[in-house]
Coordinates of C-alpha atoms in Angstrom, one line a residue:
Chain C
X1 CA 166.7 55.3 186.6
X2 CA 167.3 58.2 184.1
X3 CA 166.3 61.7 184.8
X4 CA 163.8 63.8 182.8
X5 CA 165.7 66.5 180.9
X6 CA 164.3 69.6 179.3
X7 CA 164.1 69.2 175.5
X8 CA 166.7 71.1 173.4
X9 CA 165.4 73.5 170.8
X10 CA 165.0 71.6 167.5
X11 CA 167.7 72.2 165.0
X12 CA 167.6 72.4 161.2
X13 CA 169.4 69.1 161.0
X14 CA 166.9 67.4 163.2
X15 CA 164.1 69.0 161.2
X16 CA 165.5 67.7 158.0
X17 CA 165.9 64.2 159.4
X18 CA 162.3 64.2 160.8
X19 CA 160.9 65.5 157.5
X20 CA 162.7 62.8 155.6
X21 CA 161.5 60.1 157.9
X22 CA 157.9 61.2 157.2
X23 CA 158.4 61.3 153.4
X24 CA 158.4 65.1 153.2
X25 CA 160.7 66.6 150.6
X26 CA 161.7 70.0 151.9
X27 CA 164.3 72.3 150.3
X28 CA 167.0 74.1 152.4
X29 CA 164.9 77.3 152.0
X30 CA 161.8 75.4 153.2
X31 CA 163.7 74.2 156.3
X32 CA 165.0 77.7 157.0
X33 CA 161.4 79.2 156.9
X34 CA 159.9 76.3 158.8
X35 CA 162.4 76.0 161.6
X36 CA 161.3 79.1 163.6
X37 CA 157.7 78.1 163.3
X38 CA 158.4 74.6 164.6
X39 CA 160.5 76.0 167.4
X40 CA 157.7 78.4 168.4
X41 CA 155.2 75.6 168.3
X42 CA 157.4 73.2 170.3
X43 CA 157.9 76.0 172.9
X44 CA 154.1 76.3 173.3
X45 CA 153.7 72.5 173.6
X46 CA 156.5 72.3 176.2
X47 CA 154.6 74.8 178.4
X48 CA 151.8 72.2 178.7
X49 CA 154.2 70.1 180.8
X50 CA 153.5 72.5 183.7
X51 CA 149.7 71.8 183.7
X52 CA 148.4 69.9 186.7
X53 CA 147.2 66.8 184.9
X54 CA 147.4 64.1 187.5
X55 CA 144.6 61.7 186.5
X56 CA 143.0 64.0 183.9
X57 CA 141.9 62.1 180.8
X58 CA 141.9 63.5 177.3
X59 CA 138.8 65.4 176.1
X60 CA 136.7 63.0 174.1
X61 CA 135.7 64.1 170.7
X62 CA 132.9 61.8 169.8
X63 CA 129.7 61.2 171.6
X64 CA 128.6 57.6 172.1
X65 CA 124.9 58.4 172.4
Chain R
X1 CA 110.9 103.1 151.5
X2 CA 113.1 100.4 152.8
X3 CA 116.7 100.2 151.5
X4 CA 116.8 96.6 150.6
X5 CA 120.6 96.4 150.8
X6 CA 120.6 97.4 154.5
X7 CA 117.4 95.9 155.7
X8 CA 117.7 93.2 158.4
X9 CA 117.1 89.6 157.5
X10 CA 114.0 89.6 159.6
X11 CA 112.7 92.7 157.8
X12 CA 113.4 91.2 154.4
X13 CA 111.6 88.0 155.4
X14 CA 108.6 90.1 156.6
X15 CA 108.6 92.2 153.4
X16 CA 108.5 89.0 151.3
X17 CA 105.9 87.3 153.5
X18 CA 103.6 90.3 153.2
X19 CA 104.2 90.5 149.5
X20 CA 105.4 94.0 149.8
X21 CA 108.7 93.2 148.0
X22 CA 109.6 90.3 145.7
X23 CA 112.6 88.2 146.5
X24 CA 113.7 88.9 142.9
X25 CA 114.0 92.6 143.7
X26 CA 116.0 91.8 146.9
X27 CA 118.3 89.4 145.0
X28 CA 118.8 91.9 142.2
X29 CA 119.6 94.7 144.6
X30 CA 122.4 92.6 146.2
X31 CA 123.7 91.4 142.8
X32 CA 123.9 95.0 141.6
X33 CA 125.9 96.0 144.7
X34 CA 128.2 93.0 144.2
X35 CA 128.8 94.1 140.6
X36 CA 129.5 97.7 141.7
X37 CA 131.7 97.1 144.7
X38 CA 133.2 93.6 144.7
X39 CA 135.9 94.3 142.2
X40 CA 137.7 96.1 145.0
X41 CA 136.3 94.4 148.0
X42 CA 136.9 90.9 146.7
X43 CA 134.4 89.4 149.1
X44 CA 133.1 86.8 146.7
X45 CA 135.0 84.0 145.0
X46 CA 131.9 82.8 143.1
X47 CA 128.8 84.8 142.5
X48 CA 125.8 82.6 141.9
X49 CA 123.7 85.2 140.1
X50 CA 121.7 83.0 137.8
X51 CA 120.8 80.3 140.3
X52 CA 120.0 83.0 142.9
X53 CA 117.6 84.8 140.5
X54 CA 116.1 81.4 139.6
X55 CA 115.6 80.6 143.3
X56 CA 114.2 84.1 143.9
X57 CA 111.6 83.6 141.1
X58 CA 110.6 80.3 142.7
X59 CA 110.4 82.0 146.1
X60 CA 108.2 84.7 144.7
X61 CA 105.9 82.1 143.1
X62 CA 105.7 80.2 146.4
X63 CA 104.7 83.3 148.3
X64 CA 102.0 84.2 145.8
X65 CA 100.7 80.7 146.1
X66 CA 100.7 80.9 149.9
X67 CA 103.5 78.3 150.2
X68 CA 106.3 80.2 151.9
X69 CA 108.9 77.8 153.2
X70 CA 110.3 79.2 156.4
X71 CA 111.7 82.0 158.5
X72 CA 114.2 83.1 155.8
X73 CA 111.9 82.7 152.8
X74 CA 113.3 84.9 150.0
X75 CA 116.2 86.2 152.1
X76 CA 119.7 86.1 150.4
X77 CA 122.8 84.7 152.2
X78 CA 126.4 84.2 151.4
X79 CA 128.4 81.1 152.2
X80 CA 132.1 81.0 153.1
X81 CA 133.7 79.0 150.3
X82 CA 134.3 75.9 152.5
X83 CA 130.6 74.9 152.6
X84 CA 129.9 72.2 150.0
X85 CA 127.4 73.3 147.5
X86 CA 126.0 70.7 145.1
X87 CA 127.0 71.6 141.5
X88 CA 128.9 74.8 142.5
X89 CA 132.6 74.9 143.0
X90 CA 133.9 74.9 146.5
X91 CA 137.5 76.1 146.7
X92 CA 138.2 76.5 150.3
X93 CA 140.0 79.6 149.2
X94 CA 142.6 77.4 147.6
X95 CA 144.1 76.6 144.2
X96 CA 144.2 72.9 145.1
X97 CA 140.4 72.8 145.1
X98 CA 140.0 75.6 142.6
X99 CA 137.8 73.5 140.3
X100 CA 136.3 71.1 142.8
X101 CA 132.5 70.8 142.4
X102 CA 130.9 68.8 145.3
X103 CA 128.1 66.3 144.6
X104 CA 126.0 67.4 147.6
X105 CA 125.3 70.3 149.9
X106 CA 126.6 70.7 153.4
X107 CA 123.9 70.0 156.0
X108 CA 123.7 73.6 157.0
X109 CA 123.3 74.7 153.3
X110 CA 120.4 72.2 153.0
X111 CA 118.8 73.6 156.2
X112 CA 119.1 77.2 155.2
X113 CA 117.5 76.4 151.8
X114 CA 114.7 74.5 153.7
X115 CA 114.1 77.8 155.6
X116 CA 113.8 79.6 152.3
X117 CA 117.2 81.3 152.1
X118 CA 118.7 82.0 148.7
X119 CA 122.4 81.6 148.2
X120 CA 124.0 84.6 146.5
X121 CA 127.5 83.1 146.2
X122 CA 130.6 81.7 147.8
X123 CA 132.7 84.0 149.9
X124 CA 136.5 84.6 150.1
X125 CA 138.5 83.4 153.0
X126 CA 142.0 82.7 154.2
X127 CA 143.2 79.6 152.3
X128 CA 141.7 76.5 153.9
X129 CA 140.7 78.7 156.8
X130 CA 144.2 78.7 158.2
X131 CA 144.8 82.3 159.1
X132 CA 143.2 85.0 161.3
X133 CA 144.0 87.9 158.9
X134 CA 141.9 86.8 156.0
X135 CA 144.7 86.9 153.5
X136 CA 144.5 85.1 150.2
X137 CA 147.2 84.9 147.5
X138 CA 144.9 83.0 145.0
X139 CA 141.7 85.1 145.0
X140 CA 143.0 88.4 146.3
X141 CA 142.8 89.6 149.9
X142 CA 139.4 91.0 150.9
X143 CA 139.3 94.8 151.6
X144 CA 137.9 95.9 154.9
X145 CA 135.0 98.2 154.0
X146 CA 135.6 100.4 157.1
X147 CA 138.6 102.1 155.4
X148 CA 138.2 103.4 151.9
X149 CA 141.8 104.6 151.5
X150 CA 144.0 101.9 153.1
X151 CA 143.7 98.2 152.3
X152 CA 143.1 96.7 155.8
X153 CA 142.5 93.1 156.8
X154 CA 138.9 92.0 157.5
X155 CA 140.2 89.4 159.9
X156 CA 139.9 85.8 159.2
X157 CA 139.5 83.3 158.2
X158 CA 135.9 84.3 157.2
X159 CA 137.1 87.5 155.6
X160 CA 134.7 87.5 152.7
X161 CA 131.8 86.9 155.0
X162 CA 132.9 89.9 157.1
X163 CA 133.3 92.3 154.1
X164 CA 130.2 91.1 152.3
X165 CA 127.8 91.6 155.2
X166 CA 129.4 94.8 156.4
X167 CA 129.3 96.3 152.8
X168 CA 125.7 95.3 152.2
X169 CA 126.6 92.6 149.6
X170 CA 124.5 90.1 151.6
X171 CA 122.5 90.6 154.8
X172 CA 123.9 87.5 156.5
X173 CA 126.6 84.9 155.9
X174 CA 128.0 81.7 157.1
X175 CA 131.4 81.8 158.7
X176 CA 133.3 79.1 160.4
X177 CA 135.5 79.3 163.5
X178 CA 138.5 77.2 164.5
X179 CA 140.4 79.8 166.5
X180 CA 138.2 82.8 166.1
X181 CA 137.3 82.9 162.4
X182 CA 133.7 84.1 163.0
X183 CA 134.4 86.4 165.9
X184 CA 137.6 88.1 164.6
X185 CA 136.2 89.3 161.3
X186 CA 132.9 90.1 163.0
X187 CA 134.9 92.4 165.4
X188 CA 137.1 94.0 162.7
X189 CA 134.1 94.5 160.3
X190 CA 131.6 95.8 162.8
X191 CA 129.3 92.7 162.7
X192 CA 127.6 90.4 165.1
X193 CA 128.7 86.8 164.8
X194 CA 128.3 83.8 167.0
X195 CA 130.3 80.6 167.3
X196 CA 127.8 78.2 168.8
X197 CA 128.6 75.4 171.2
X198 CA 130.7 72.6 169.7
X199 CA 128.0 70.1 168.6
X200 CA 125.2 72.6 168.2
X201 CA 125.5 72.9 164.5
X202 CA 126.5 70.2 162.0
X203 CA 129.9 70.3 160.3
X204 CA 128.9 67.7 157.7
X205 CA 129.9 68.9 154.3
X206 CA 132.2 71.6 155.6
X207 CA 135.9 71.5 154.6
X208 CA 137.7 70.9 157.9
X209 CA 140.6 72.8 159.3
X210 CA 140.7 70.9 162.7
X211 CA 137.7 68.6 163.3
X212 CA 137.7 69.0 167.1
X213 CA 137.9 72.8 167.0
X214 CA 135.8 73.7 164.0
X215 CA 132.5 75.5 164.6
X216 CA 129.8 76.6 162.1
X217 CA 127.9 79.8 162.7
X218 CA 126.3 83.0 161.3
X219 CA 127.7 86.5 160.8
X220 CA 125.1 89.2 160.5
X221 CA 124.4 92.9 161.3
X222 CA 122.5 92.1 164.5
X223 CA 121.9 89.5 167.2
X224 CA 118.3 89.2 165.9
X225 CA 119.5 88.1 162.5
X226 CA 122.0 85.7 164.1
X227 CA 119.2 84.1 166.0
X228 CA 117.2 83.7 162.8
X229 CA 120.0 82.0 161.0
X230 CA 121.2 79.9 163.9
X231 CA 117.6 78.7 164.5
X232 CA 117.4 77.5 160.9
X233 CA 120.7 75.6 161.1
X234 CA 121.1 74.1 164.6
X235 CA 120.3 70.6 165.8
X236 CA 121.3 67.0 165.6
X237 CA 122.5 65.7 162.3
X238 CA 123.2 62.0 161.7
X239 CA 125.9 63.0 159.2
X240 CA 128.0 64.6 162.0
X241 CA 128.6 62.3 165.0
X242 CA 129.6 65.2 167.2
X243 CA 126.2 67.0 167.0
X244 CA 124.0 67.0 170.1
X245 CA 120.6 65.5 170.4
X246 CA 119.6 68.4 172.8
X247 CA 116.5 70.2 171.5
X248 CA 117.0 73.5 169.8
X249 CA 115.3 76.4 171.5
X250 CA 113.5 79.2 169.7
X251 CA 116.4 81.7 169.7
X252 CA 114.3 84.6 168.3
X253 CA 111.8 84.2 171.0
X254 CA 114.6 84.3 173.6
X255 CA 115.4 87.9 172.6
X256 CA 113.2 89.6 175.2
X257 CA 115.4 92.6 175.7
X258 CA 115.4 91.9 179.4
X259 CA 118.6 91.3 181.3
X260 CA 117.6 92.5 184.7
X261 CA 119.3 90.3 187.3
X262 CA 121.7 88.7 184.8
X263 CA 125.1 88.0 186.3
X264 CA 128.1 89.0 184.2
X265 CA 131.6 87.8 184.8
X266 CA 134.1 90.3 183.4
X267 CA 137.3 88.8 182.2
X268 CA 139.8 91.5 183.1
X269 CA 142.9 89.5 183.9
X270 CA 144.7 88.2 180.7
X271 CA 141.9 89.6 178.6
X272 CA 140.7 93.2 179.2
X273 CA 144.0 94.3 180.8
X274 CA 146.1 93.4 177.8
X275 CA 143.8 95.0 175.1
X276 CA 144.8 98.3 173.5
X277 CA 143.3 101.3 175.1
X278 CA 140.4 101.9 172.7
X279 CA 139.3 98.3 172.9
X280 CA 139.6 98.3 176.7
X281 CA 137.6 101.5 177.1
X282 CA 134.9 100.4 174.6
X283 CA 134.3 97.1 176.4
X284 CA 134.4 98.8 179.8
X285 CA 131.8 101.3 178.6
X286 CA 129.7 98.5 177.2
X287 CA 129.7 96.7 180.5
X288 CA 128.5 99.9 182.1
X289 CA 125.7 99.9 179.6
X290 CA 124.8 96.4 180.5
X291 CA 124.8 97.3 184.2
X292 CA 122.5 100.1 183.4
X293 CA 120.1 97.6 181.9
X294 CA 120.0 95.8 185.2
X295 CA 122.8 93.2 185.0
X296 CA 125.2 92.8 187.9
X297 CA 129.0 92.6 187.1
X298 CA 131.9 91.1 188.9
X299 CA 135.4 90.3 187.8
X300 CA 136.3 86.7 187.3
X301 CA 139.5 85.1 185.9
X302 CA 140.4 81.9 184.0
X303 CA 143.7 80.6 185.3
X304 CA 144.1 77.8 182.8
X305 CA 144.0 80.3 179.9
X306 CA 147.8 80.3 180.0
X307 CA 147.7 76.9 178.3
X308 CA 145.2 77.8 175.6
X309 CA 147.8 78.7 173.0
X310 CA 149.6 75.4 173.5
X311 CA 146.4 73.3 173.5
X312 CA 145.2 74.9 170.3
X313 CA 148.6 74.6 168.7
X314 CA 148.6 70.8 169.4
X315 CA 145.1 70.3 168.1
X316 CA 145.2 72.5 165.0
X317 CA 148.7 71.5 163.9
X318 CA 148.1 67.8 164.2
X319 CA 144.6 67.7 162.8
X320 CA 145.2 70.1 159.9
X321 CA 148.3 68.1 158.9
X322 CA 146.4 64.9 159.1
X323 CA 143.9 66.3 156.6
X324 CA 146.4 67.9 154.3
X325 CA 149.3 65.4 154.4
X326 CA 148.8 63.8 151.0
X327 CA 148.4 67.2 149.2
X328 CA 151.4 68.6 151.1
X329 CA 153.5 65.7 149.7
X330 CA 152.1 65.7 146.2
X331 CA 150.9 69.3 145.5
X332 CA 152.8 71.4 148.0
X333 CA 153.7 74.1 145.5
X334 CA 150.0 74.9 145.0
X335 CA 149.5 76.2 148.5
X336 CA 150.1 79.8 149.4
X337 CA 153.5 80.0 151.2
X338 CA 152.2 81.0 154.6
X339 CA 149.5 78.3 154.8
X340 CA 151.9 75.6 153.5
X341 CA 154.4 76.4 156.2
X342 CA 151.9 76.4 159.0
X343 CA 150.4 73.1 157.8
X344 CA 153.9 71.5 157.7
X345 CA 154.4 72.3 161.4
X346 CA 151.9 69.5 162.1
X347 CA 154.4 67.0 160.8
X348 CA 156.5 67.7 163.9
X349 CA 153.8 67.3 166.5
X350 CA 153.7 63.8 168.1
X351 CA 150.8 61.7 169.2
X352 CA 151.9 62.3 172.8
X353 CA 151.8 66.1 172.2
X354 CA 148.3 65.8 170.8
X355 CA 147.0 63.8 173.7
X356 CA 148.7 66.0 176.3
X357 CA 146.9 68.9 174.6
X358 CA 143.6 67.1 174.8
X359 CA 144.2 66.5 178.5
X360 CA 145.0 70.1 179.2
X361 CA 142.0 71.0 177.1
X362 CA 139.8 69.3 179.7
X363 CA 141.3 71.6 182.4
X364 CA 140.4 74.6 180.3
X365 CA 136.9 73.4 179.6
X366 CA 136.2 72.4 183.2
X367 CA 137.4 75.8 184.5
X368 CA 135.1 77.7 182.1
X369 CA 132.2 75.5 183.2
X370 CA 133.1 76.1 186.8
X371 CA 133.3 79.9 186.4
X372 CA 130.0 79.9 184.4
X373 CA 128.5 78.1 187.4
X374 CA 128.6 81.5 189.2
X375 CA 127.7 83.9 186.5
X376 CA 125.4 83.7 183.4
X377 CA 127.8 85.1 180.8
X378 CA 131.4 86.2 180.5
X379 CA 132.5 89.4 178.8
X380 CA 135.8 90.1 177.2
X381 CA 137.2 92.0 174.2
X382 CA 137.1 90.0 171.0
X383 CA 140.5 91.1 169.8
X384 CA 143.0 93.5 171.4
X385 CA 143.6 95.5 168.2
X386 CA 141.8 97.1 165.3
X387 CA 142.1 96.0 161.6
X388 CA 145.7 96.4 160.5
X389 CA 146.9 97.3 157.1
X390 CA 147.4 94.2 154.8
X391 CA 151.0 93.1 155.2
X392 CA 151.6 94.6 158.6
X393 CA 153.2 92.1 160.9
X394 CA 153.1 94.2 164.1
X395 CA 150.5 96.4 165.7
X396 CA 151.2 98.8 168.6
X397 CA 149.3 97.8 171.7
X398 CA 149.5 100.2 174.6
X399 CA 152.7 101.6 173.2
X400 CA 154.5 98.4 172.5
X401 CA 154.8 96.4 169.2
X402 CA 152.9 93.1 169.2
X403 CA 152.8 90.5 166.4
X404 CA 149.5 90.7 164.6
X405 CA 148.7 87.0 164.1
X406 CA 148.8 85.8 167.7
X407 CA 147.2 89.1 168.9
X408 CA 144.2 88.4 166.7
X409 CA 143.7 84.9 168.2
X410 CA 144.5 85.6 171.8
X411 CA 141.0 86.1 173.2
X412 CA 139.1 83.8 170.9
X413 CA 140.9 80.5 170.6
X414 CA 140.5 79.5 174.3
X415 CA 136.8 79.0 173.6
X416 CA 137.4 76.8 170.6
X417 CA 139.3 74.6 172.9
X418 CA 136.5 74.7 175.5
X419 CA 133.7 74.6 173.0
X420 CA 131.5 77.2 174.8
X421 CA 129.3 79.5 172.7
X422 CA 130.8 82.9 172.0
X423 CA 129.5 85.9 170.1
X424 CA 131.2 89.1 169.0
X425 CA 129.1 92.3 169.2
X426 CA 130.1 95.8 167.9
X427 CA 130.7 98.1 170.9
X428 CA 132.5 101.1 169.5
X429 CA 135.1 102.5 167.1
X430 CA 138.7 103.6 167.2
X431 CA 139.6 107.2 166.6
X432 CA 140.3 106.1 163.0
X433 CA 136.8 104.8 162.6
X434 CA 137.6 101.1 162.8
X435 CA 135.1 98.8 164.6
X436 CA 135.7 97.3 168.0
X437 CA 134.1 94.0 169.2
X438 CA 133.0 92.7 172.6
X439 CA 132.9 89.0 173.2
X440 CA 129.9 87.5 175.1
X441 CA 130.4 83.9 176.2
X442 CA 127.9 81.5 177.7
X443 CA 127.3 78.1 179.1
X444 CA 127.4 75.1 176.8
X445 CA 124.2 75.0 174.6
X446 CA 123.0 78.3 176.1
X447 CA 123.3 80.4 172.9
X448 CA 119.9 81.8 173.8
X449 CA 121.4 83.8 176.7
X450 CA 124.4 84.9 174.7
X451 CA 122.1 86.2 172.0
X452 CA 119.7 87.8 174.6
X453 CA 122.6 89.8 176.1
X454 CA 123.8 90.8 172.6
X455 CA 120.3 91.9 171.6
X456 CA 119.6 93.8 174.8
X457 CA 122.9 95.7 174.2
X458 CA 121.9 96.4 170.6
X459 CA 118.5 97.8 171.7
X460 CA 120.4 100.3 173.9
X461 CA 123.2 101.2 171.4
X462 CA 123.6 101.8 167.7
X463 CA 127.1 100.6 167.0
X464 CA 125.8 97.7 165.0
X465 CA 123.6 99.9 162.9
X466 CA 126.4 102.1 161.4
X467 CA 127.5 101.7 157.9
X468 CA 131.1 101.6 156.6
X469 CA 132.3 104.4 154.3
X470 CA 133.2 102.1 151.5
X471 CA 129.7 100.9 151.1
X472 CA 127.8 104.2 151.4

């Protein structure tokens, strides 16, 4: 059984590969500007791992009635 | 004689209904002010002078024939330029939609017209509502009317709504609020604005930023006027599946001025304790005023707030990217650089991230519900800082530099995640004469109590009645 490891900060190379996989054409300057924003957002998302979720289901958006 | 540019919406409606003033005169007064001041303020993207005068003449004829339409008959309003208006371009503050003319009105535009309101024009905003400063590279950044000499932000994204109402270029306006975009400019421009409960007001025909966080609401110069506008707009809409079937109370009738026995929960931890000194002192003084009116106050805390930034980041990034993906791939150069970069972040948020955010969001919402089980409203500052100069990236808070953008959002975005109603009410000024806002938060679908507290406070104070130097 493999252990859960903390995610590494995303790199410019990883960002480039992910962008290409999604059909986004980004210049090197784009990637340079985007990288700190993505890293900051990833850091915020990683903080959610500490939330006591247990059996908490996602908030529903749409009403059925 | 009443100064029509500064009369409340209720007073304007009364003057029209009693035939004391023609809607044509009211509309002309505001159009004249727009012509005189908006070259610098840049509050409007599109001024609808001709159609507004035409509507005013029709409103005048209706009154003379005894056929007034509703609570806002003959009263002008401004619309943030993300509300669809049939036959009138709706840009979203963008170049991408710079020439887009919708084929139908947003539901709230239809409802305001049914109440007799007259649309003066479409108001400036942060491009596609994605920014709390109210910057705009395409139409110019709106000037905060509270500082004549320095170009300061109005707050966003509803920056034009903030400047226009504060400067007397319309008596009330529609904003929209995804992370604070009604409350932040209301605070920085000295206005009263309310983000209603998610589902209280239809989002149909409103350009989305993030569907699950977007809220529609009014920005006015008093709680009374917010009650009038909200009452005209709220309620179930078959065009928006997230709207509630709960009946809409008479918000204006709820403003009794009476808050004796009301229980206030003061959010000191995370909120008040981190605000800059002028904001903290103003809110503390406002709470004392509310105590003096008969409310009881106790401190409460929201422990799950530490996750709010992550939750909103997951929602707003993924949802805004989903809406903009095609344009980002085909017309990316037409976005302003700051908005394009923020939108692109959503490409790197996974489905699992999004759903984890939605799960933590439930914790936040449940906790706010739980705390509001023991008190009637919560009080917090709206923003920890005052309006900063355009281009400033940092503000000094209690002696330490803080980044402007996250500071503006810190106290407001948790309640976009939770969906609870939240108003911003003027409660003082800094030594530089810049407005300070207090946030009043209530139980889901209890906008009436939020507005009652705001109105009671405004009966006891005059912060909301002051006029900015730019507009004098």
